């Protein structure tokens, strides 16, 4: 069964910066857009950056809440993709070459345990957290 594409809309405070980050750096094809939002093709999934004020309710866009996972403070909320290992390594190198500041540097977590994975966390220009991960064995995605 093919996975259906997901749709995720999230706030940004600068559409030009979002266009450079998602379209330029990450290579997401741009879809429809207006003066207030931009659709991007995120490996077959639809993500939409919506221009908003810096704060949403009581919380800033760049909320810095974290959860402890394998010795790291993982940003919550976050979204991202599970890539093939070669594609993950290529993206990690592209981001490092671009001088991206990582929240969690590219590394392998849960080494030698079920669910071993390569992972990295970064923030977009608006402070939204993204995770990109890969598994040497894709069947380990939901391992316990």
mmCIF file of C-alpha atoms in Angstrom:
data_model
loop_
_atom_site.group_PDB
_atom_site.id
_atom_site.type_symbol
_atom_site.label_atom_id
_atom_site.label_comp_id
_atom_site.label_asym_id
_atom_site.label_seq_id
_atom_site.Cartn_x
_atom_site.Cartn_y
_atom_site.Cartn_z
ATOM 1 C CA UNK A 1 0.000 0.000 0.000
ATOM 2 C CA UNK A 2 1.400 3.393 -0.975
ATOM 3 C CA UNK A 3 1.581 5.966 1.777
ATOM 4 C CA UNK A 4 -0.735 8.931 1.289
ATOM 5 C CA UNK A 5 0.998 12.307 1.306
ATOM 6 C CA UNK A 6 0.582 14.305 4.480
ATOM 7 C CA UNK A 7 -0.237 18.005 4.634
ATOM 8 C CA UNK A 8 1.365 20.267 7.215
ATOM 9 C CA UNK A 9 0.824 24.012 7.531
ATOM 10 C CA UNK A 10 3.032 25.987 9.904
ATOM 11 C CA UNK A 11 3.923 29.584 10.737
ATOM 12 C CA UNK A 12 6.870 31.585 9.438
ATOM 13 C CA UNK A 13 7.694 35.245 9.878
ATOM 14 C CA UNK A 14 9.447 35.820 6.526
ATOM 15 C CA UNK A 15 8.258 34.204 3.279
ATOM 16 C CA UNK A 16 11.417 35.148 1.360
ATOM 17 C CA UNK A 17 13.544 33.388 3.999
ATOM 18 C CA UNK A 18 11.193 30.367 3.873
ATOM 19 C CA UNK A 19 11.506 30.287 0.069
ATOM 20 C CA UNK A 20 15.330 30.351 0.306
ATOM 21 C CA UNK A 21 15.414 27.645 2.992
ATOM 22 C CA UNK A 22 12.776 25.180 1.726
ATOM 23 C CA UNK A 23 13.035 25.915 -1.994
ATOM 24 C CA UNK A 24 16.715 26.771 -2.260
ATOM 25 C CA UNK A 25 18.600 24.874 0.439
ATOM 26 C CA UNK A 26 16.321 21.832 0.795
ATOM 27 C CA UNK A 27 15.373 21.764 -2.898
ATOM 28 C CA UNK A 28 11.605 21.589 -2.385
ATOM 29 C CA UNK A 29 9.651 22.422 -5.544
ATOM 30 C CA UNK A 30 7.371 25.399 -4.992
ATOM 31 C CA UNK A 31 3.672 25.022 -5.684
ATOM 32 C CA UNK A 32 0.944 27.607 -5.300
ATOM 33 C CA UNK A 33 1.660 30.755 -3.346
ATOM 34 C CA UNK A 34 0.306 34.140 -2.381
ATOM 35 C CA UNK A 35 1.570 37.129 -0.440
ATOM 36 C CA UNK A 36 0.676 35.213 2.748
ATOM 37 C CA UNK A 37 1.671 31.572 2.124
ATOM 38 C CA UNK A 38 3.759 29.193 -0.010
ATOM 39 C CA UNK A 39 3.143 25.507 -0.794
ATOM 40 C CA UNK A 40 6.215 23.264 -1.096
ATOM 41 C CA UNK A 41 6.661 19.677 -2.298
ATOM 42 C CA UNK A 42 8.456 18.029 0.651
ATOM 43 C CA UNK A 43 9.371 14.703 -1.024
ATOM 44 C CA UNK A 44 5.787 14.192 -2.150
ATOM 45 C CA UNK A 45 4.195 15.741 0.933
ATOM 46 C CA UNK A 46 2.571 19.161 0.977
ATOM 47 C CA UNK A 47 3.982 21.620 3.477
ATOM 48 C CA UNK A 48 2.685 25.169 3.602
ATOM 49 C CA UNK A 49 4.486 28.106 5.158
ATOM 50 C CA UNK A 50 2.000 30.712 6.416
ATOM 51 C CA UNK A 51 3.122 34.241 7.134
ATOM 52 C CA UNK A 52 2.073 35.050 10.702
ATOM 53 C CA UNK A 53 2.997 37.346 13.534
ATOM 54 C CA UNK A 54 5.944 36.199 15.669
ATOM 55 C CA UNK A 55 3.745 34.995 18.495
ATOM 56 C CA UNK A 56 0.861 32.552 18.458
ATOM 57 C CA UNK A 57 -1.125 32.886 21.639
ATOM 58 C CA UNK A 58 1.342 32.768 24.513
ATOM 59 C CA UNK A 59 4.024 30.882 22.576
ATOM 60 C CA UNK A 60 6.595 32.164 20.119
ATOM 61 C CA UNK A 61 7.046 30.383 16.783
ATOM 62 C CA UNK A 62 10.532 29.322 17.846
ATOM 63 C CA UNK A 63 9.289 27.483 20.940
ATOM 64 C CA UNK A 64 12.332 25.870 22.571
ATOM 65 C CA UNK A 65 10.608 23.047 24.491
ATOM 66 C CA UNK A 66 12.621 19.813 24.445
ATOM 67 C CA UNK A 67 12.267 16.169 25.425
ATOM 68 C CA UNK A 68 15.171 13.970 26.530
ATOM 69 C CA UNK A 69 15.946 11.295 23.869
ATOM 70 C CA UNK A 70 19.144 9.241 23.886
ATOM 71 C CA UNK A 71 21.125 11.915 25.727
ATOM 72 C CA UNK A 72 19.888 14.911 23.701
ATOM 73 C CA UNK A 73 17.290 17.627 24.149
ATOM 74 C CA UNK A 74 15.014 16.964 21.159
ATOM 75 C CA UNK A 75 12.968 20.010 20.090
ATOM 76 C CA UNK A 76 9.204 19.660 20.448
ATOM 77 C CA UNK A 77 7.341 20.189 18.214
ATOM 78 C CA UNK A 78 9.269 19.149 15.119
ATOM 79 C CA UNK A 79 8.661 17.516 11.741
ATOM 80 C CA UNK A 80 10.837 16.016 9.042
ATOM 81 C CA UNK A 81 11.486 13.071 6.780
ATOM 82 C CA UNK A 82 12.867 9.562 6.929
ATOM 83 C CA UNK A 83 15.347 9.354 4.059
ATOM 84 C CA UNK A 84 17.479 6.597 2.594
ATOM 85 C CA UNK A 85 20.935 6.492 4.208
ATOM 86 C CA UNK A 86 22.763 7.795 1.111
ATOM 87 C CA UNK A 87 20.293 10.670 0.728
ATOM 88 C CA UNK A 88 20.580 11.466 4.465
ATOM 89 C CA UNK A 89 24.378 11.592 4.242
ATOM 90 C CA UNK A 90 24.190 13.826 1.163
ATOM 91 C CA UNK A 91 21.747 16.205 2.893
ATOM 92 C CA UNK A 92 23.905 16.294 6.043
ATOM 93 C CA UNK A 93 26.903 17.284 3.933
ATOM 94 C CA UNK A 94 24.888 19.920 2.023
ATOM 95 C CA UNK A 95 23.684 21.459 5.293
ATOM 96 C CA UNK A 96 27.168 21.389 6.829
ATOM 97 C CA UNK A 97 28.649 22.988 3.689
ATOM 98 C CA UNK A 98 25.967 25.710 3.896
ATOM 99 C CA UNK A 99 27.024 26.479 7.478
ATOM 100 C CA UNK A 100 23.672 25.491 8.995
ATOM 101 C CA UNK A 101 23.645 25.578 12.801
ATOM 102 C CA UNK A 102 22.321 22.244 14.028
ATOM 103 C CA UNK A 103 20.217 21.788 17.144
ATOM 104 C CA UNK A 104 21.567 18.222 17.197
ATOM 105 C CA UNK A 105 24.502 17.513 14.882
ATOM 106 C CA UNK A 106 24.250 14.644 12.375
ATOM 107 C CA UNK A 107 24.922 11.425 14.306
ATOM 108 C CA UNK A 108 23.753 7.852 14.904
ATOM 109 C CA UNK A 109 21.431 7.334 17.870
ATOM 110 C CA UNK A 110 20.427 4.102 19.603
ATOM 111 C CA UNK A 111 23.655 2.533 18.279
ATOM 112 C CA UNK A 112 23.473 -1.268 18.431
ATOM 113 C CA UNK A 113 19.856 -1.172 19.693
ATOM 114 C CA UNK A 114 16.496 -1.654 17.977
ATOM 115 C CA UNK A 115 15.671 1.443 15.954
ATOM 116 C CA UNK A 116 19.296 2.496 15.381
ATOM 117 C CA UNK A 117 19.144 5.574 13.178
ATOM 118 C CA UNK A 118 21.119 8.428 11.733
ATOM 119 C CA UNK A 119 19.502 11.715 12.733
ATOM 120 C CA UNK A 120 19.997 15.462 12.706
ATOM 121 C CA UNK A 121 17.914 18.394 13.927
ATOM 122 C CA UNK A 122 17.934 21.977 12.685
ATOM 123 C CA UNK A 123 15.653 24.992 12.627
ATOM 124 C CA UNK A 124 14.290 26.886 9.648
ATOM 125 C CA UNK A 125 14.703 30.686 9.554
ATOM 126 C CA UNK A 126 11.454 31.114 11.560
ATOM 127 C CA UNK A 127 12.635 28.729 14.288
ATOM 128 C CA UNK A 128 10.534 25.682 13.303
ATOM 129 C CA UNK A 129 12.412 22.490 14.186
ATOM 130 C CA UNK A 130 13.054 19.805 11.561
ATOM 131 C CA UNK A 131 14.464 16.297 11.924
ATOM 132 C CA UNK A 132 15.899 14.236 9.114
ATOM 133 C CA UNK A 133 16.654 10.594 9.847
ATOM 134 C CA UNK A 134 17.663 7.390 8.098
ATOM 135 C CA UNK A 135 17.915 3.732 9.008
ATOM 136 C CA UNK A 136 20.555 1.291 7.788
ATOM 137 C CA UNK A 137 17.663 -1.223 8.023
ATOM 138 C CA UNK A 138 14.398 0.531 7.025
ATOM 139 C CA UNK A 139 12.420 -2.234 8.757
ATOM 140 C CA UNK A 140 13.648 -0.749 12.071
ATOM 141 C CA UNK A 141 11.467 2.386 11.678
ATOM 142 C CA UNK A 142 8.953 1.175 14.289
ATOM 143 C CA UNK A 143 11.262 -1.187 16.219
ATOM 144 C CA UNK A 144 10.740 -1.405 19.968
#
